[in-house]
Tab-separated table of C-alpha atoms in Angstrom:
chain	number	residue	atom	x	y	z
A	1	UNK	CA	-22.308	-56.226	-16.124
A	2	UNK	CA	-22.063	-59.607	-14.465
A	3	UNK	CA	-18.435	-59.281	-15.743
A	4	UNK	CA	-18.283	-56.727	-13.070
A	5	UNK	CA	-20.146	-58.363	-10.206
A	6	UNK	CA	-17.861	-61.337	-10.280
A	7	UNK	CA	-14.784	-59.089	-10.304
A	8	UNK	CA	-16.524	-57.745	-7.053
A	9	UNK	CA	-16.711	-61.081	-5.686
A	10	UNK	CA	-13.191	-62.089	-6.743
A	11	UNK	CA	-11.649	-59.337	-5.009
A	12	UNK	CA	-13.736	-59.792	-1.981
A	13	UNK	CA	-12.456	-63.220	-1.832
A	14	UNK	CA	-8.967	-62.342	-0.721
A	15	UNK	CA	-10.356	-60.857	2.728
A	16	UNK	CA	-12.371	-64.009	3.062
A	17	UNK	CA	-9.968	-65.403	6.079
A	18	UNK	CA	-10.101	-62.029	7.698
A	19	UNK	CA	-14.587	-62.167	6.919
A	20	UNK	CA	-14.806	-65.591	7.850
A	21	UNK	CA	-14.534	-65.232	12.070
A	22	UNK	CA	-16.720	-61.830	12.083
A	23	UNK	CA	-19.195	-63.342	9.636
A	24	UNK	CA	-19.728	-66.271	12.077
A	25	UNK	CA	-19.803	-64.453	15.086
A	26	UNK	CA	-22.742	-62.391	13.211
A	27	UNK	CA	-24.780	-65.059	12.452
A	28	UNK	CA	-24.159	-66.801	15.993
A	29	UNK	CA	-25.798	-63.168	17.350
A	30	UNK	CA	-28.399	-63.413	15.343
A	31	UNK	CA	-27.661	-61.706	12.052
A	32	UNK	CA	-29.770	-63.595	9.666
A	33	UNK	CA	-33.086	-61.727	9.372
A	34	UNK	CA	-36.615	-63.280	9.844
A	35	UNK	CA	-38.471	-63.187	12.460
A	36	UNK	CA	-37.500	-63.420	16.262
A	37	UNK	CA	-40.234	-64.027	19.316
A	38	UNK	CA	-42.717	-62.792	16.741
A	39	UNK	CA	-40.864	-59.643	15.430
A	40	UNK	CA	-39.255	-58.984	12.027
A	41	UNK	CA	-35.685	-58.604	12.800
A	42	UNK	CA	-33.878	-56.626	9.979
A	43	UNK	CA	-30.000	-56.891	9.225
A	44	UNK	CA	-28.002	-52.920	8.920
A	45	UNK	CA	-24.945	-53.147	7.449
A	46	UNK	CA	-22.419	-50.146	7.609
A	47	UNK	CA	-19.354	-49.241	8.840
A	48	UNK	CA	-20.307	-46.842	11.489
A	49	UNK	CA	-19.106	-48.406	15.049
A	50	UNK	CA	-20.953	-47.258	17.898
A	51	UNK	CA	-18.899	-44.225	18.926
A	52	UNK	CA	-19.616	-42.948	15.408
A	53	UNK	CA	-22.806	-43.934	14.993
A	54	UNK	CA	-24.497	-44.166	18.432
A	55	UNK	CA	-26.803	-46.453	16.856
A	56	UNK	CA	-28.276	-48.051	20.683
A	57	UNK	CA	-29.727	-44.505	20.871
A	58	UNK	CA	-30.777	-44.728	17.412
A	59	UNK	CA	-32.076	-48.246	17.098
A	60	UNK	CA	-33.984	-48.378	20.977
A	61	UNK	CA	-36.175	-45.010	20.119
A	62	UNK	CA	-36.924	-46.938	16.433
A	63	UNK	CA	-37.571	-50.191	18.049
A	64	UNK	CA	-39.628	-48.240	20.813
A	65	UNK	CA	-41.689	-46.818	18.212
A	66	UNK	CA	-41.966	-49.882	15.898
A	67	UNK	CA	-42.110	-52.964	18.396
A	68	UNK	CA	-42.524	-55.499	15.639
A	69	UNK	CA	-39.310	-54.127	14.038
A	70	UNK	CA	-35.895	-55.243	16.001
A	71	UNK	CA	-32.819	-53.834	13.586
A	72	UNK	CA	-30.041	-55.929	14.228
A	73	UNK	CA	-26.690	-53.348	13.590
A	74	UNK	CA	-24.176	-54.839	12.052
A	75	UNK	CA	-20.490	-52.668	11.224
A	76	UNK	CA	-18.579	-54.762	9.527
A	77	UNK	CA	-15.164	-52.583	10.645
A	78	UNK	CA	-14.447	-50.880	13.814
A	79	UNK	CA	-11.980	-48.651	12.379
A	80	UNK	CA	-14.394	-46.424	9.683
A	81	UNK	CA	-12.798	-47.694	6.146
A	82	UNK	CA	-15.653	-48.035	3.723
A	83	UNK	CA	-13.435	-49.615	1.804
A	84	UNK	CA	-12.754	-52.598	3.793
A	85	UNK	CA	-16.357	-52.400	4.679
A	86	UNK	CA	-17.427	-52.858	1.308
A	87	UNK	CA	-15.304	-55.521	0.540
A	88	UNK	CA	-16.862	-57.182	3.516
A	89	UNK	CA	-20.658	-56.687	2.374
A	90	UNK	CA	-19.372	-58.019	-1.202
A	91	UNK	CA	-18.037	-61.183	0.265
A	92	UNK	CA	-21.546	-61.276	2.305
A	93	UNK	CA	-23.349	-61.043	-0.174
A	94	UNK	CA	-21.901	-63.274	-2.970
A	95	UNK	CA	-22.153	-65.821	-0.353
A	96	UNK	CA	-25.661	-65.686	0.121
A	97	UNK	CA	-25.968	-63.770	3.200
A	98	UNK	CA	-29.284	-62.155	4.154
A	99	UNK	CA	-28.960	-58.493	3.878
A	100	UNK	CA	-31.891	-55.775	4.577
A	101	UNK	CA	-30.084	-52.281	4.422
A	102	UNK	CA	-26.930	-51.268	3.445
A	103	UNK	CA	-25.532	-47.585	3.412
A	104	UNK	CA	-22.840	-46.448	1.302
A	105	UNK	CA	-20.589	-43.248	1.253
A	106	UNK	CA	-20.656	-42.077	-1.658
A	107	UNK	CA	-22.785	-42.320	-4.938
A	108	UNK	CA	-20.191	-43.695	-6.936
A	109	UNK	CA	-19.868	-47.220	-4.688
A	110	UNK	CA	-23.618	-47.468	-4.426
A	111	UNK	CA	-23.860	-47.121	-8.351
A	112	UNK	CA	-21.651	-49.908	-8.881
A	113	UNK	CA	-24.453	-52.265	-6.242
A	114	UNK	CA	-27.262	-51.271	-8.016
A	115	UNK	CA	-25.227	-52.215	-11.154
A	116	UNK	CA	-24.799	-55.393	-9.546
A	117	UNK	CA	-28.440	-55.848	-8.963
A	118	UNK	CA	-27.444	-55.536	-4.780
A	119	UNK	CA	-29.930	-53.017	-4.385
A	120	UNK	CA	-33.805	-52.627	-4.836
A	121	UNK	CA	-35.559	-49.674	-6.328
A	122	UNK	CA	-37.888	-47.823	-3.523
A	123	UNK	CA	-40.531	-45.993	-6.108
A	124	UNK	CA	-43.464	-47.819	-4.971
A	125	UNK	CA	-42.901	-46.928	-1.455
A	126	UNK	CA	-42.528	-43.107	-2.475
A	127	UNK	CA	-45.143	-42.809	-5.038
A	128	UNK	CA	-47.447	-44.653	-1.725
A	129	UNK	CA	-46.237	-41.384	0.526
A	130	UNK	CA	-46.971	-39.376	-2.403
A	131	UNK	CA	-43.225	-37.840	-1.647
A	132	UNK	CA	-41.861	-34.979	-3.615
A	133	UNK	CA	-38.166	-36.440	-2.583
A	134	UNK	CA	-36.391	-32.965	-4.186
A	135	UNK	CA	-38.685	-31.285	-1.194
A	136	UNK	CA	-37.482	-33.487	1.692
A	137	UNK	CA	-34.121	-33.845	0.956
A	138	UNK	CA	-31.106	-31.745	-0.059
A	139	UNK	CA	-28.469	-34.293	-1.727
A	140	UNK	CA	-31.019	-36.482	-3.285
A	141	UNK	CA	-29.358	-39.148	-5.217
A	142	UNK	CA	-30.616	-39.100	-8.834
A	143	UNK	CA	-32.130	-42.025	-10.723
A	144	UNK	CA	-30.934	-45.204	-11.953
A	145	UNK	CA	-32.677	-46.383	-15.297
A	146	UNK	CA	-35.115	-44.411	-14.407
A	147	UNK	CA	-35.805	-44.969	-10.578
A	148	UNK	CA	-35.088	-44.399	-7.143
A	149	UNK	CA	-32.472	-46.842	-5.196
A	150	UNK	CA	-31.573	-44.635	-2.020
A	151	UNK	CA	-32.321	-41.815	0.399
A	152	UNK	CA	-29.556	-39.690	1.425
A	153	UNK	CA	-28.342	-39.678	4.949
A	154	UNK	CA	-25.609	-37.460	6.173
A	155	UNK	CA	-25.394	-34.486	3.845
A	156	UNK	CA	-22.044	-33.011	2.749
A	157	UNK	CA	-21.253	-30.063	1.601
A	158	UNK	CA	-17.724	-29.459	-0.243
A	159	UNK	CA	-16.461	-26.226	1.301
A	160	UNK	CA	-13.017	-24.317	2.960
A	161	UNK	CA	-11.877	-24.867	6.078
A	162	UNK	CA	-9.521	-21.639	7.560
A	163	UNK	CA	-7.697	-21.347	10.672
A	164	UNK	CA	-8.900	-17.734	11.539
A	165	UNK	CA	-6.051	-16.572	13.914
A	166	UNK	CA	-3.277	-17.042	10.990
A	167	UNK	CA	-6.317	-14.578	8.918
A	168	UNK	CA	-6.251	-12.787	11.609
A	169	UNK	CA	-2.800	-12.155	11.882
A	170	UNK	CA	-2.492	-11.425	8.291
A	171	UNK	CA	-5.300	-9.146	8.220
A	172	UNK	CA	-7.536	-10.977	5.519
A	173	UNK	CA	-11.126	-11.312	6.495
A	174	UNK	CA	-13.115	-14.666	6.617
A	175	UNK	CA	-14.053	-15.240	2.935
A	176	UNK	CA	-18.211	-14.769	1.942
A	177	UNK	CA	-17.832	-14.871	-1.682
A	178	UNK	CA	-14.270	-15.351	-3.369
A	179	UNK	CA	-13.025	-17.074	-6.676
A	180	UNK	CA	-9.823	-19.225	-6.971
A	181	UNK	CA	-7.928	-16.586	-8.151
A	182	UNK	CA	-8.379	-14.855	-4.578
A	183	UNK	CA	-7.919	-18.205	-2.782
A	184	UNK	CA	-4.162	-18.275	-4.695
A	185	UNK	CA	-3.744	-14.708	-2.765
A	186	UNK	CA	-4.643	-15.618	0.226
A	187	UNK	CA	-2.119	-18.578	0.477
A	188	UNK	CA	0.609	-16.120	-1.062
A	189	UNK	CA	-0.520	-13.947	2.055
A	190	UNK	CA	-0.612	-16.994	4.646
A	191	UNK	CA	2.392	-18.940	3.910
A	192	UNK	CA	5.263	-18.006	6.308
A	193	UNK	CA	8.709	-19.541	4.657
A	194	UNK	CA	11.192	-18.268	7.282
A	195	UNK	CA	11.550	-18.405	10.933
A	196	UNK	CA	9.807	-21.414	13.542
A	197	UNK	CA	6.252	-21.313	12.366
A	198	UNK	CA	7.048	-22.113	8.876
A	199	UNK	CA	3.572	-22.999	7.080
A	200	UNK	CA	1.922	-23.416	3.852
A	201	UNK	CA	-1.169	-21.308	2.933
A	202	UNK	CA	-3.300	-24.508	1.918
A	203	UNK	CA	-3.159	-28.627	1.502
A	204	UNK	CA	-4.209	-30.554	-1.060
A	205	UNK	CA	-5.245	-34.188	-0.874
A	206	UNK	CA	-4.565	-37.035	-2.265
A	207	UNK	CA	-8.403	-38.097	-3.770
A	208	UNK	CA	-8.482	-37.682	-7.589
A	209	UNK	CA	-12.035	-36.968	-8.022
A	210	UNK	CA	-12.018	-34.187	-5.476
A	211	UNK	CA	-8.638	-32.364	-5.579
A	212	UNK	CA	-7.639	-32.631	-9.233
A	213	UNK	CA	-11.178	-31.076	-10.431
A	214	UNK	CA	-11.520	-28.564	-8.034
A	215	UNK	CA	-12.490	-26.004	-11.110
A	216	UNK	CA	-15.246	-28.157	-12.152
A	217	UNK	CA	-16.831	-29.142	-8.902
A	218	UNK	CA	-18.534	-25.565	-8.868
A	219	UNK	CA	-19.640	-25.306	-12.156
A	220	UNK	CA	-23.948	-25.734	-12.568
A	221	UNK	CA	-23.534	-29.073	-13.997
A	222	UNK	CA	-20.818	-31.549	-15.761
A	223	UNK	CA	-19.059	-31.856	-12.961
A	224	UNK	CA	-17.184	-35.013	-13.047
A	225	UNK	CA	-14.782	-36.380	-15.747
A	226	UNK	CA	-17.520	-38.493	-17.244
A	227	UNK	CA	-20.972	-36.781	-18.072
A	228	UNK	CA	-24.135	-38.476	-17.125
A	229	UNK	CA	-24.656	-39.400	-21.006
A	230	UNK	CA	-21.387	-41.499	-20.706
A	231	UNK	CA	-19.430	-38.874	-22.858
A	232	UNK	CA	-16.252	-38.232	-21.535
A	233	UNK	CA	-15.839	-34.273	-20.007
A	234	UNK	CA	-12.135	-34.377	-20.235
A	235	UNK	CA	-12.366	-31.209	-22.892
A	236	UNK	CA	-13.608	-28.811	-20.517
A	237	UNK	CA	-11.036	-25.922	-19.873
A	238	UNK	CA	-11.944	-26.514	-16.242
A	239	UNK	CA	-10.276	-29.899	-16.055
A	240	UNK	CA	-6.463	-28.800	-17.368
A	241	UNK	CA	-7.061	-25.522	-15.467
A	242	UNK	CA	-7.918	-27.456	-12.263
A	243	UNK	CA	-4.532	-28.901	-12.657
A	244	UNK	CA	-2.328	-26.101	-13.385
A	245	UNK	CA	-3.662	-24.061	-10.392
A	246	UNK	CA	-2.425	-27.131	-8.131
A	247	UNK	CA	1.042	-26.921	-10.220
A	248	UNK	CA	1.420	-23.409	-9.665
A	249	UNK	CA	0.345	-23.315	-6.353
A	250	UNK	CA	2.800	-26.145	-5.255
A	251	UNK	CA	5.447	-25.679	-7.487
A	252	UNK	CA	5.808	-22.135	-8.966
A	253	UNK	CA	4.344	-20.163	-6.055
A	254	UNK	CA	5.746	-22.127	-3.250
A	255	UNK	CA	1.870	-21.641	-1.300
A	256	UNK	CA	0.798	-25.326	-1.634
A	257	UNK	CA	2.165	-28.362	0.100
A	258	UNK	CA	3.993	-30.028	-2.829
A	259	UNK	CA	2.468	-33.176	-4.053
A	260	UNK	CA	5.651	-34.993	-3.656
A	261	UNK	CA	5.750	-34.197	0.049
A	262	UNK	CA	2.375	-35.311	0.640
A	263	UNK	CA	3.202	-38.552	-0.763
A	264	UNK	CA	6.488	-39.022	0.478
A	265	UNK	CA	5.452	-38.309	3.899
A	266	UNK	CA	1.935	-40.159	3.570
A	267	UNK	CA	0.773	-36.640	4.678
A	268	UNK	CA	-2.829	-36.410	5.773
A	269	UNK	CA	-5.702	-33.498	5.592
A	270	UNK	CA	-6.469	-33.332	9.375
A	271	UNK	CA	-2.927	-33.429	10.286
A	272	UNK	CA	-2.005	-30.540	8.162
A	273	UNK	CA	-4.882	-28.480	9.250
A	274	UNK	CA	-5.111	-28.803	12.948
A	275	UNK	CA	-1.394	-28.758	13.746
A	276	UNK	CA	-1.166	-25.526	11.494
A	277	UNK	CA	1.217	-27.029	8.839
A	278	UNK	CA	-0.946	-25.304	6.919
A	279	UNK	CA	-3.651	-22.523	6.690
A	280	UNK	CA	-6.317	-23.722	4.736
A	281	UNK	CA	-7.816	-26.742	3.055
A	282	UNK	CA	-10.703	-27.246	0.668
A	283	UNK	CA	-12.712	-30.178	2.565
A	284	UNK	CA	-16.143	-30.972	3.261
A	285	UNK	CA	-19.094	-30.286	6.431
A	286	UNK	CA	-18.227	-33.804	8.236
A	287	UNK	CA	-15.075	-31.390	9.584
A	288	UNK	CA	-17.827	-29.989	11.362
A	289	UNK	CA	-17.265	-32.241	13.997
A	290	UNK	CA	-15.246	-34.953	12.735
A	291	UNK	CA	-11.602	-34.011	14.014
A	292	UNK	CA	-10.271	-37.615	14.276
A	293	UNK	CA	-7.631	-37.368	17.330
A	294	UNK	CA	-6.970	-33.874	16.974
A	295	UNK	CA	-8.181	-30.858	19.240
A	296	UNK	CA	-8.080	-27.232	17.681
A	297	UNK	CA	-5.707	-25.034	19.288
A	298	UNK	CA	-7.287	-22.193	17.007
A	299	UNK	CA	-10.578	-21.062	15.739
A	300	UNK	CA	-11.798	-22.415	12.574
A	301	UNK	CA	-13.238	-20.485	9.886
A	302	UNK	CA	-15.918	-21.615	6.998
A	303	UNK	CA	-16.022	-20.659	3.582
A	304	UNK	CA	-18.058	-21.742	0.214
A	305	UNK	CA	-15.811	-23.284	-2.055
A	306	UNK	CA	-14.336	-20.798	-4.667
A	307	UNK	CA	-15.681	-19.514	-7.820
A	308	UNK	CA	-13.953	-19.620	-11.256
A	309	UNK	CA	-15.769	-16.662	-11.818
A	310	UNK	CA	-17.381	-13.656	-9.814
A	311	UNK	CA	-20.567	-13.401	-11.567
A	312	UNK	CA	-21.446	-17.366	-10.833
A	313	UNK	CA	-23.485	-18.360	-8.283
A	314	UNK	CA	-21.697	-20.074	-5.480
A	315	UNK	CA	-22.058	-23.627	-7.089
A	316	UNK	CA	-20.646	-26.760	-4.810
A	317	UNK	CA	-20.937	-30.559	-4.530
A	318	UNK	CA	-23.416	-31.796	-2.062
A	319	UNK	CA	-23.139	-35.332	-1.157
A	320	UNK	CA	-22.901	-37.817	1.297
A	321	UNK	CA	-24.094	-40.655	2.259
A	322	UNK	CA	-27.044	-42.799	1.343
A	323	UNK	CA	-29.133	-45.959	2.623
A	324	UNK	CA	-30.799	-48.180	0.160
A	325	UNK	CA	-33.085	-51.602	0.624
A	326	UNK	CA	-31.249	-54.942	-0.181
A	327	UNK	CA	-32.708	-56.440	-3.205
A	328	UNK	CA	-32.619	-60.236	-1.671
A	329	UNK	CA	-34.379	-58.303	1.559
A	330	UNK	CA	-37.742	-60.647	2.503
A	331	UNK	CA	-39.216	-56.977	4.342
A	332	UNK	CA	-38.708	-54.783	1.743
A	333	UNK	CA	-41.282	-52.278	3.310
A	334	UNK	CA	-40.287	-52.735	6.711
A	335	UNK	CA	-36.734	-52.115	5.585
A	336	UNK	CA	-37.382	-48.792	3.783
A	337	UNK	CA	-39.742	-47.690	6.558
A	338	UNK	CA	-36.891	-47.509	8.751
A	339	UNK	CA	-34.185	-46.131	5.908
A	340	UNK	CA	-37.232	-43.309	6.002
A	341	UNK	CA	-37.261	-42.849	9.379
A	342	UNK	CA	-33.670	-42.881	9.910
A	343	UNK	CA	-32.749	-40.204	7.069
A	344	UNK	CA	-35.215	-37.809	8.611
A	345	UNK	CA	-36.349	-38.751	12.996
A	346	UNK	CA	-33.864	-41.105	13.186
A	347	UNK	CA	-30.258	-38.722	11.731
A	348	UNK	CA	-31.538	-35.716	14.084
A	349	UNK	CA	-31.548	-38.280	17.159
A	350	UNK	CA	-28.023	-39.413	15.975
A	351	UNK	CA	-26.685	-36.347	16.070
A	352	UNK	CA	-23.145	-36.772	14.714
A	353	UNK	CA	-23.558	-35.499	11.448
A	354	UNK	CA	-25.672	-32.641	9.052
A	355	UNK	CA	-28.941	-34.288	7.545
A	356	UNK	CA	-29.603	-34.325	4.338
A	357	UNK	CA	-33.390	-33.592	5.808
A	358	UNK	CA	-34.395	-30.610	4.698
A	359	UNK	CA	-37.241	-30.781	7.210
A	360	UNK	CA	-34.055	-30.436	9.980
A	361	UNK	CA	-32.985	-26.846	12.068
A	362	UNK	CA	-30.087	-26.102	10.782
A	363	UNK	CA	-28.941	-24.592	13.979
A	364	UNK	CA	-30.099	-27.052	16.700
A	365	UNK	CA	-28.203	-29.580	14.438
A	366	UNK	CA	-24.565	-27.567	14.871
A	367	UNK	CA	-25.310	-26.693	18.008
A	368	UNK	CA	-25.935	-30.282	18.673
A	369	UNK	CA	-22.887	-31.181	16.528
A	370	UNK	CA	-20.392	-29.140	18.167
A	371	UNK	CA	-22.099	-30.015	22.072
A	372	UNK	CA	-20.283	-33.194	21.133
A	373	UNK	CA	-17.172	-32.373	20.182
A	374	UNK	CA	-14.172	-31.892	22.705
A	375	UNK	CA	-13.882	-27.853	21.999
A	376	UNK	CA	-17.301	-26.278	20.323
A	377	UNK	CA	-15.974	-23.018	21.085
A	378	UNK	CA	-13.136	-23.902	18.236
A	379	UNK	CA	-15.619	-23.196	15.399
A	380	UNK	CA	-17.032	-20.176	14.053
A	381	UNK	CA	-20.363	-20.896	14.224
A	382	UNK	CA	-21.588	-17.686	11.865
A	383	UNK	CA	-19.039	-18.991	9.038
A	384	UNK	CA	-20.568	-21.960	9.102
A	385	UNK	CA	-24.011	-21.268	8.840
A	386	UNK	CA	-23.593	-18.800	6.018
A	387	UNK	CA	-21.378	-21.133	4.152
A	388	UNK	CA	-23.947	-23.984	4.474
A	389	UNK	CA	-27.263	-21.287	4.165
A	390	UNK	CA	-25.795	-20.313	0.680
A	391	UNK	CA	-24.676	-23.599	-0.852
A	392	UNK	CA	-26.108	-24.011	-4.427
A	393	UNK	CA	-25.930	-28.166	-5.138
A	394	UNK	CA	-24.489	-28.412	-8.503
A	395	UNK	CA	-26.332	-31.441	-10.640
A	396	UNK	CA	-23.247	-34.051	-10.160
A	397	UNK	CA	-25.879	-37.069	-11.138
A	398	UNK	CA	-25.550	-40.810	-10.514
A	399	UNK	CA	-21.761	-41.692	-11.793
A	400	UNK	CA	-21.076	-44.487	-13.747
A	401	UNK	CA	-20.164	-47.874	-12.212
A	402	UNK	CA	-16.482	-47.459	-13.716
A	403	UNK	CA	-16.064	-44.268	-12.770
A	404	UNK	CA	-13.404	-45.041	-10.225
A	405	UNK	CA	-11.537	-46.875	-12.985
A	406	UNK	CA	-11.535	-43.270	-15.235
A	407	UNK	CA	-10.019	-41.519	-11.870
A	408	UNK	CA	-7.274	-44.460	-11.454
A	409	UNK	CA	-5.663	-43.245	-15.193
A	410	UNK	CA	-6.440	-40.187	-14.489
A	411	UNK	CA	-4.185	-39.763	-11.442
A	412	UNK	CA	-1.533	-41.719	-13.148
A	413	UNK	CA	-1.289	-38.935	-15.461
A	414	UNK	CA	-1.840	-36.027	-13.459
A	415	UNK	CA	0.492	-37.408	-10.404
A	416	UNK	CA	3.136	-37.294	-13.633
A	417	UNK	CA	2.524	-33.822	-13.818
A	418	UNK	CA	2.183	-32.429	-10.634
A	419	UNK	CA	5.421	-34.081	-9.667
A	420	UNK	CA	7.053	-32.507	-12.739
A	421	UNK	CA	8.209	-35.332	-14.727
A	422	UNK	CA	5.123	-34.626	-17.482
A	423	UNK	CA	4.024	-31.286	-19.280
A	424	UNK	CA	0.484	-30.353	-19.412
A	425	UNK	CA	0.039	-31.086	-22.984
A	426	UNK	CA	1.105	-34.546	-22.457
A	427	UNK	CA	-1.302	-35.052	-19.763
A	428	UNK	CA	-4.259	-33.967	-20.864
A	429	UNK	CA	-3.525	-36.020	-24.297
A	430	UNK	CA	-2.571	-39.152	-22.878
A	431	UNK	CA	-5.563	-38.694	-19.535
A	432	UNK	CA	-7.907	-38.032	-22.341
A	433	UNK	CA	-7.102	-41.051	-24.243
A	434	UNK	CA	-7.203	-43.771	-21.405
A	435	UNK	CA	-10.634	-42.296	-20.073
A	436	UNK	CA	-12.110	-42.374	-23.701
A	437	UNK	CA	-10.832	-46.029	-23.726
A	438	UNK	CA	-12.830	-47.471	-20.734
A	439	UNK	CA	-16.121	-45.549	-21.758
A	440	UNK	CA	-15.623	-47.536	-24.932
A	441	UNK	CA	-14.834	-50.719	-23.514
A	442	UNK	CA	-17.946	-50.018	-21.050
A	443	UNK	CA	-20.692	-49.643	-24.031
């Protein structure tokens, strides 16, 4: 595992001239943490800049509240790439930097820290609040060897996102409770091939752990291509079936966006939904509000994800992100007092995304959500709330720190396909083979 921790640092390395200004102006603010005029000053890392995050809000009502506590914010990108952001914190913190909270965006990124040994484990500070953590919080990340390194954040929930006037127009209501095979009708019944509004019935991104497993990311559990017991999952039906929906939608049916357009024209999933290229995507809640540069020039509709079959209950990943204590932080407690506060006081005040709080009204938060957004009266608001009210988390689990190594062969093989220069049975074979590979070399 240190193996993997100095590959980390290696490839943080090669940002280090672009690091090396912003890290200095940091520390000339003030960024190493201590104490300051008698207060314990405690470094935030993210990647949230303060249009995103309105963290002066955020940070003055914490600071008002705790005035021995001053949290000194500190986004190490202004334009919102985690990635960049955590090659950043990687660089910072192979070079000794003193870090106090990090947040992450996803589980499998924040695995690979606490792999790492970035990140500290917060039981004691639960089992002190005698906290039942599956009672306050929705998408509670799961344990790592056996404890607690995070409390979720921003909560979100993997869902459909439908421009209601082309339903309209084709007379198909919104959907409440559908399975994939009706979501390949309704793109046969939304795609317009002829005439000036040519469109597609639905998109399909680009990220291999979403859109090539749609059919297993609403199944109860074993719901990535690597179960929690490190055995692969690459035999479940769902996985080749995910696939050839996706092939069949794009290439056979003509309903899809074809994968070889999206990459050709570096196609993207807001720009294909909000200029009405196409009719409907599978996405997640942070479209709630998070419309980039776009403004809807239609109403958009919410629906749960689709079933694979009717009888299941309407199973769906809930994620998002999470905010963990650094392990080389000298206020541990102070640190997860406020990663505490923030996750439940602190994300309401935000107000520019869904808490993972379960504590949180559900409709003061979208009505706060969409009070910020440049046209509220774009979203169905009753879609939305029923699609979120009946979410069932699937158990999705703590991946493994080379998970995102698995997905790299993975799309290899399955861009193959989907572009049609690979059969199925060739796919799944050779996919199969390369993931089996790194689990062994990862024993």
């Amino acid at each position: 595992m240190k193996l993997k921790w100095l590959a980390i640092f290696v490839s943080a390395l090669i940002v280090m001239v672009l690091v090396i200004g912003c890290s200095n102006d940091e520390k000339s603010n003030g960024s190493v943490s201590g104490t300051e005029e008698g207060k314990i000053t405690l470094n935030f890392h993210h990647w949230y800049n303060e249009d995103a995050g309105n963290w002066t809000k955020v940070i003055e009502a914490y600071e008002k509240e705790n005035p021995g506590v001053k949290i000194n914010s500190q986004p190490l990108v202004e334009n919102l790439n985690h990635d960049e952001y955590l090659k950043k914190l990687d660089l910072l913190a192979s070079s000794g930097e003193q870090l106090d909270i990090l947040m992450f965006s996803n589980q499998a990124d924040f695995a690979k820290r606490v792999d790492a040994g970035l990140i500290a484990p917060i039981d004691s500070y639960v089992e002190e609040e005698s906290l039942n953590l599956d009672e306050e919080y929705r998408s509670l990340p799961g344990k790592i060897n056996g404890s607690y390194y995070a409390l979720p954040g921003k909560s979100v929930t993997s869902l459909v996102l439908l421009n209601k006037d082309h339903l309209d127009a084709a007379g198909l209501p919104v959907p409440t409770d559908w399975t994939w095979d009706d979501y390949e009708e309704y793109a046969k019944k939304l795609t317009i091939t002829e005439g000036d509004n040519k469109r597609y019935g639905t998109y399909f991104h680009t990220w291999p752990d979403t859109y090539l497993i749609l059919k297993l990311m609403n199944k109860e559990k074993n719901t990535n291509i690597i179960n929690e017991d490190d055995t692969s999952n690459m035999d479940d039906p769902m996985v080749k079936e995910s696939l050839e929906l996706r092939y069949r939608m794009e290439q056979v049916e003509q309903t899809a966006v074809p994968y070889a357009e999206t990459l050709s024209q570096k196609l993207n999933y807001r720009q294909q939904f909000f200029t009405q290229a196409a009719s409907m995507i599978p996405s997640g809640s942070w479209m709630v509000s998070e419309w980039g540069e776009f403004i809807p020039e239609f109403k958009i509709a919410w629906a749960p994800l689709p079933k694979n079959n009717k009888e299941d209950q309407p199973w769906t990943i809930i994620q998002g992100d999470v905010v963990s204590v650094a392990q080389n932080s000298e206020h541990k407690e102070e640190a997860y007092k406020f990663i505490r506060w923030f996750t439940t006081e602190g994300i309401m005040l935000q107000q520019k995304s869904l808490p993972s709080w379960i504590g949180a009204d559900l409709n003061e938060v979208i009505d706060h959500l969409l009070a910020n957004t440049a046209k509220p009266e774009a979203v169905d608001k009753e879609s939305l709330i029923f699609t979120l009210e009946n979410a069932v988390s699937a158990e999705r689990g703590i991946p493994q720190s080379y998970i995102s190594e698995a997905y790299d062969e993975y799309n290899a093989e399955a861009e193959l396909y989907l572009l049609g220069e690979q059969d199925i049975e060739t796919t799944m074979k050779n996919a199969k083979e390369k993931i089996q590979a790194i689990i062994d070399s990862n024993k």
